[in-house]
């Protein structure tokens, strides 16, 4: 039987070339990058090169890139770091209701220690209203943190316009770009973004490595104190093999982005088309056009997303019903609820997130298997009138 993995927004496999690039750093190049002898010096040189590669992917300069332990840490570093650095200036932060928990829970923590947070609503396509953002900014606002692209629906936010507004008002702008980097162009020469968080395991590097872009001159208090690594932004001996992996993955993402983007969008559209032709009462969640090329979030009315997920798993197809961090919880997705989707429809949703190693055959296999499962589950669904083929 074919095994199909369509959960790349949860995590991606490490690319073989990335793994190959990392291996020497577990063996011969084992030095500590802070050591001044040969073993440290040679590693330091590779560390610098990896930083240059991540910076190149973002069109930033290497001094603006800090390596972290993951996307969550990067988000914490940016949000708490700016909040602590600017708390004398003001104590108001603006975010959205559809952020990843790495941002939402960080903001909730800051509320407990004296900050005020505005959680902007979104419309039915998961998009914010820029005028509402403008109205939310006050003299007290120190930070806007709005994601580049949503992990569940793939909706891409207007970060250029948000950044422009933030600049006009003198407010720092952070974006969680964990799902965007490597999938769509991110050019920090062009985009008015002050801080940007990314994570290695969403772009074919290993889990446990992330990065933070901090534009020159932006004030951020460091959260991890210790040695002088990462120019005092983030203490701790650098995880060289993983940093090398992220560097390699960034180099490949920059090189292959146009190709990957077109390829993934083609697969995604083939999947959507094939399912639309075969499955009635199906609904697309997310923005029709402003969406990541690899992400397809669909509601299959009158059945539970969890049952669908388990049945697909029995056929060796891996998908997700919401973000990986909340799977296991039967609560409907906070993202879909914020979009005004009723709980029972939110609960009938599945996210397909494609990757470079998916093929047309994978897509066709899902198109073949899924309609049967949906029909079987609808047949036993009390909400679905089988005899009439219509809804009660
Ligand atoms: N932000 C977004 C939008 C994500 O999708 C994720 C992971 O799913 C994270 C942050 C957290 O990244 P990490 O798993 O590297 O901590």
XYZ file of C-alpha atoms and ligand atoms in Angstrom:
408
model
C 0.000 0.000 0.000
C 1.110 3.566 -0.701
C 2.096 5.713 2.311
C 1.206 9.347 1.865
C 2.386 12.186 4.100
C 0.408 15.398 3.638
C 1.099 17.125 6.950
C 4.085 19.294 6.055
C 2.751 22.281 8.026
C 3.190 20.110 11.140
C 6.709 19.118 10.158
C 8.768 18.221 7.107
C 11.233 15.370 6.657
C 14.880 16.402 6.736
C 16.048 16.725 3.132
C 18.782 14.165 2.318
C 21.131 16.977 1.197
C 20.510 18.766 4.509
C 21.327 15.631 6.474
C 24.452 15.096 4.414
C 25.599 18.656 5.092
C 25.058 18.145 8.846
C 26.886 14.832 9.305
C 30.506 16.104 9.421
C 29.499 18.381 12.304
C 28.649 15.386 14.475
C 31.984 13.783 13.608
C 35.108 15.690 12.624
C 33.929 19.307 13.077
C 32.865 18.986 16.699
C 34.470 22.131 18.126
C 32.808 24.822 20.194
C 32.402 27.908 18.015
C 33.558 30.111 20.918
C 36.917 28.325 21.311
C 39.880 30.211 19.888
C 41.897 27.118 18.886
C 41.720 25.402 15.474
C 38.707 23.234 16.397
C 36.664 26.275 17.353
C 37.896 28.462 14.530
C 36.974 26.035 11.775
C 33.490 25.594 13.197
C 33.043 29.359 13.587
C 33.673 29.769 9.880
C 30.891 27.304 9.015
C 28.578 28.979 11.533
C 29.136 32.310 9.786
C 28.421 30.717 6.415
C 25.157 29.208 7.672
C 24.090 32.609 8.985
C 24.837 34.121 5.584
C 22.629 31.496 3.921
C 19.664 32.155 6.220
C 20.151 35.897 5.724
C 20.252 35.423 1.936
C 16.915 33.583 1.984
C 15.386 36.553 3.813
C 17.312 39.214 1.835
C 18.695 40.446 5.148
C 22.231 40.936 6.400
C 23.869 38.188 8.486
C 24.227 40.450 11.561
C 20.439 40.583 11.691
C 20.014 36.796 12.050
C 20.077 35.030 15.448
C 19.864 31.249 15.768
C 17.334 29.928 18.293
C 16.016 26.551 19.407
C 12.722 26.606 17.459
C 9.946 28.786 16.066
C 8.274 28.971 19.474
C 11.434 30.309 21.072
C 11.798 32.872 18.279
C 8.236 34.084 18.823
C 8.846 34.358 22.584
C 12.122 36.159 22.009
C 10.513 38.730 19.745
C 7.323 39.386 21.678
C 8.603 39.307 25.255
C 11.894 40.865 24.149
C 10.176 43.911 22.634
C 7.642 44.121 25.473
C 10.395 44.190 28.104
C 12.582 46.586 26.104
C 9.800 49.107 25.491
C 7.647 48.793 28.600
C 8.506 52.315 29.705
C 7.158 53.613 26.392
C 3.836 51.768 26.520
C 2.178 48.500 27.438
C -0.153 47.762 24.561
C 0.351 44.946 22.025
C -1.788 44.115 18.992
C -2.113 40.625 17.541
C -4.861 38.531 15.917
C -7.192 35.831 17.138
C -5.744 33.316 14.659
C -2.087 33.275 15.680
C -0.282 30.082 16.590
C -0.266 29.306 20.317
C 3.424 30.270 20.394
C 2.202 33.841 19.935
C -1.208 33.676 21.642
C 0.065 32.086 24.849
C 3.021 34.477 24.964
C 0.615 37.401 24.686
C -1.597 35.882 27.391
C 1.444 35.613 29.658
C 2.241 39.274 29.061
C -1.347 40.186 29.998
C -0.705 38.565 33.385
C 2.327 40.793 33.968
C 0.700 44.093 33.162
C 0.477 44.420 29.375
C -2.765 44.970 27.469
C -3.334 42.936 24.316
C -5.816 43.522 21.490
C -6.708 40.338 19.604
C -7.977 41.474 16.203
C -10.808 39.450 14.669
C -10.679 38.048 11.122
C -13.267 37.706 8.381
C -14.637 34.501 6.833
C -11.460 34.038 4.778
C -9.245 34.474 7.817
C -8.140 37.994 6.838
C -7.800 41.005 9.140
C -9.302 44.406 8.383
C -6.483 46.947 8.047
C -8.755 49.798 9.123
C -9.556 47.904 12.310
C -5.816 47.536 12.907
C -5.349 51.277 12.366
C -8.100 52.035 14.880
C -6.570 49.669 17.443
C -3.210 51.487 17.508
C -2.910 53.924 20.425
C -0.097 56.016 21.909
C 0.489 53.094 24.277
C 1.015 50.544 21.458
C 4.585 49.238 21.351
C 4.248 46.069 19.276
C 2.155 44.599 16.472
C 2.659 40.846 16.104
C 0.773 39.360 13.159
C 1.654 36.150 11.381
C 2.870 36.073 7.777
C 0.768 33.038 6.877
C -1.654 30.983 8.910
C -0.619 27.418 9.690
C -4.144 25.967 9.476
C -5.686 27.717 6.476
C -2.598 29.059 4.709
C -4.125 32.552 4.514
C -1.345 35.071 3.822
C -1.586 38.348 5.718
C -0.872 41.773 4.157
C 2.443 42.145 5.990
C 3.635 44.946 3.699
C 0.640 47.133 4.563
C 0.778 46.175 8.251
C 4.467 47.058 8.387
C 3.898 50.345 6.604
C 1.208 51.295 9.103
C 3.407 50.247 12.026
C 6.246 52.430 10.685
C 3.969 55.447 10.268
C 2.856 55.069 13.878
C 6.315 54.303 15.272
C 5.299 50.812 16.421
C 7.591 47.751 16.191
C 6.264 45.023 13.876
C 6.993 41.325 14.415
C 5.748 38.565 12.153
C 5.637 34.837 12.818
C 6.768 33.614 9.395
C 7.235 29.989 10.437
C 4.832 28.783 7.728
C 5.833 31.287 5.066
C 9.620 31.031 4.837
C 10.574 28.577 2.120
C 7.071 28.550 0.634
C 6.636 32.126 -0.567
C 9.198 34.876 -1.191
C 10.161 36.797 1.957
C 12.243 39.828 1.001
C 13.148 41.964 3.980
C 14.723 44.593 1.736
C 11.235 45.225 0.416
C 9.051 44.429 3.425
C 8.854 46.820 6.403
C 9.185 44.060 8.999
C 11.241 44.645 12.174
C 11.357 41.111 13.568
C 10.631 37.802 11.864
C 10.550 34.294 13.341
C 11.207 31.086 11.438
C 11.603 27.408 12.205
C 13.888 24.839 10.587
C 11.567 21.855 10.629
C 9.027 23.541 8.376
C 11.586 23.853 5.578
C 13.304 20.446 5.521
C 15.846 21.136 8.278
C 15.573 19.241 11.598
C 13.295 19.993 14.527
C 14.921 22.007 17.302
C 16.450 24.820 15.282
C 14.952 28.200 14.518
C 16.022 31.723 13.715
C 15.047 35.249 14.537
C 15.565 38.209 12.252
C 16.066 41.470 14.153
C 16.334 44.546 11.944
C 19.303 46.790 12.814
C 18.384 49.319 15.480
C 15.318 47.478 16.832
C 15.284 47.271 20.623
C 14.821 43.797 22.082
C 15.709 42.574 25.570
C 17.442 39.214 25.555
C 15.623 36.404 27.414
C 18.379 33.781 27.743
C 21.306 35.004 29.796
C 24.700 33.372 30.000
C 27.628 33.465 27.597
C 28.119 35.986 24.816
C 26.929 33.732 21.993
C 24.752 35.132 19.216
C 26.073 38.583 20.057
C 24.484 38.419 23.520
C 20.998 37.957 22.134
C 20.768 34.282 22.993
C 23.281 32.647 25.328
C 24.164 28.956 25.042
C 26.702 26.992 22.987
C 25.541 27.052 19.384
C 23.959 23.857 18.039
C 26.319 23.716 15.088
C 25.044 20.604 13.226
C 21.470 21.927 13.272
C 22.549 25.433 12.355
C 24.433 23.962 9.380
C 21.229 22.056 8.496
C 19.158 25.228 8.596
C 21.783 26.998 6.485
C 21.673 24.245 3.857
C 17.854 24.145 3.883
C 17.765 27.932 3.444
C 20.184 27.785 0.541
C 18.021 25.140 -1.137
C 14.797 27.023 -0.417
C 16.183 30.180 -2.011
C 17.397 28.244 -5.049
C 14.260 26.122 -5.509
C 11.508 28.477 -4.316
C 9.917 29.354 -7.691
C 10.006 25.694 -8.756
C 8.645 24.373 -5.446
C 5.958 27.013 -5.303
C 4.591 26.227 -8.752
C 4.850 22.483 -8.147
C 3.030 22.606 -4.795
C 0.287 24.903 -6.069
C -0.263 22.499 -8.976
C -0.613 19.528 -6.625
C -2.860 21.466 -4.249
C -5.167 22.542 -7.070
C -5.273 19.008 -8.487
C -6.277 17.726 -5.055
C -8.959 20.369 -4.591
C -10.340 19.853 -8.076
C -10.414 16.068 -7.739
C -12.164 16.177 -4.363
C -14.626 18.876 -5.449
C -15.732 16.705 -8.362
C -16.313 13.689 -6.134
C -17.459 14.970 -2.740
C -20.602 17.058 -2.223
C -21.046 19.344 0.805
C -17.388 20.256 1.009
C -16.140 23.732 1.855
C -12.779 25.450 1.415
C -11.475 27.262 4.515
C -9.083 30.159 4.063
C -8.492 32.823 1.486
C -9.318 31.921 -2.123
C -6.182 33.517 -3.570
C -3.982 34.888 -0.757
C -3.000 31.440 0.410
C 0.144 29.326 0.809
C 0.762 27.175 -2.252
C 0.864 23.951 -0.231
C -2.120 24.294 2.103
C -5.676 23.100 1.595
C -8.113 23.215 4.521
C -11.475 21.625 3.816
C -14.629 21.017 5.826
C -16.552 17.820 5.055
C -19.974 18.692 6.361
C -21.838 16.294 8.643
C -18.800 14.249 9.678
C -16.103 14.622 12.294
C -12.641 15.656 11.147
C -11.114 13.357 13.788
C -12.946 10.295 12.370
C -11.854 11.286 8.908
C -8.271 11.640 10.073
C -8.284 8.215 11.750
C -9.861 6.550 8.712
C -7.323 8.175 6.425
C -4.575 6.974 8.758
C -5.883 3.410 8.345
C -5.235 3.907 4.628
C -1.718 5.205 5.426
C -2.573 8.811 4.610
C -1.273 11.345 7.162
C -3.161 14.635 7.377
C -4.216 16.820 10.277
C -7.323 18.329 11.751
C -5.896 21.628 12.972
C -2.415 22.445 14.177
C -0.223 19.600 15.432
C 0.193 21.270 18.817
C -3.554 21.094 19.484
C -4.193 17.637 18.057
C -5.467 15.322 20.701
C -7.822 18.035 21.872
C -11.359 17.641 20.567
C -12.041 21.366 20.727
C -12.704 22.927 17.339
C -9.854 24.990 15.930
C -9.616 28.522 17.370
C -8.624 29.684 13.882
C -11.752 28.372 12.168
C -13.999 29.571 15.010
C -12.482 33.061 14.732
C -13.388 32.979 11.034
C -17.029 32.666 12.072
C -17.254 29.006 11.059
C -19.819 27.214 13.253
C -18.241 24.692 15.689
C -19.769 21.649 13.978
C -18.327 22.696 10.606
C -14.992 23.631 12.167
C -14.918 20.148 13.673
C -15.428 18.571 10.260
C -12.212 20.068 8.869
C -9.048 18.510 7.586
C -5.809 20.241 6.648
C -3.785 18.849 3.769
C -0.311 20.383 3.628
C 1.844 19.264 0.753
C 5.604 19.034 0.412
C 8.236 18.731 -2.314
C 8.283 14.938 -1.980
C 4.550 14.544 -2.668
C 3.725 13.354 -6.166
C 0.687 13.443 -8.448
C 0.265 9.750 -7.595
C -0.035 10.691 -3.894
C -2.702 13.234 -4.744
C -4.584 10.775 -6.946
C -4.466 8.161 -4.199
C -6.132 10.609 -1.783
C -8.692 11.520 -4.446
C -9.452 7.822 -4.828
C -9.625 6.932 -1.130
C -11.192 9.971 0.525
C -14.599 10.079 -1.236
C -15.240 6.472 -0.135
C -14.407 7.286 3.489
C -16.522 10.437 3.466
C -19.487 8.505 2.058
C -19.069 5.713 4.610
C -18.947 8.159 7.510
C -21.891 10.121 6.169
C -23.874 6.904 5.842
C -23.611 6.420 9.586
C -23.901 10.115 10.435
C -27.179 10.983 12.134
C -26.892 14.424 10.605
C -26.827 13.173 7.068
C -29.940 11.867 5.386
C -28.619 8.943 3.456
C -31.826 7.935 1.724
C -32.472 11.329 0.210
C -28.797 12.123 -0.285
C -29.715 15.524 1.144
C -29.544 17.108 4.541
C -32.019 16.824 7.368
N 4.277 29.457 14.509
C 3.592 28.802 13.562
C 2.720 29.570 12.618
C 3.690 27.416 13.460
O 2.987 26.766 12.528
C 4.525 26.722 14.372
C 4.601 25.247 14.350
O 3.665 24.569 13.979
C 5.241 27.456 15.326
C 5.087 28.824 15.356
C 6.136 26.802 16.311
O 7.342 26.372 15.702
P 8.245 25.253 16.433
O 7.521 23.961 16.255
O 9.549 25.285 15.704
O 8.375 25.652 17.845
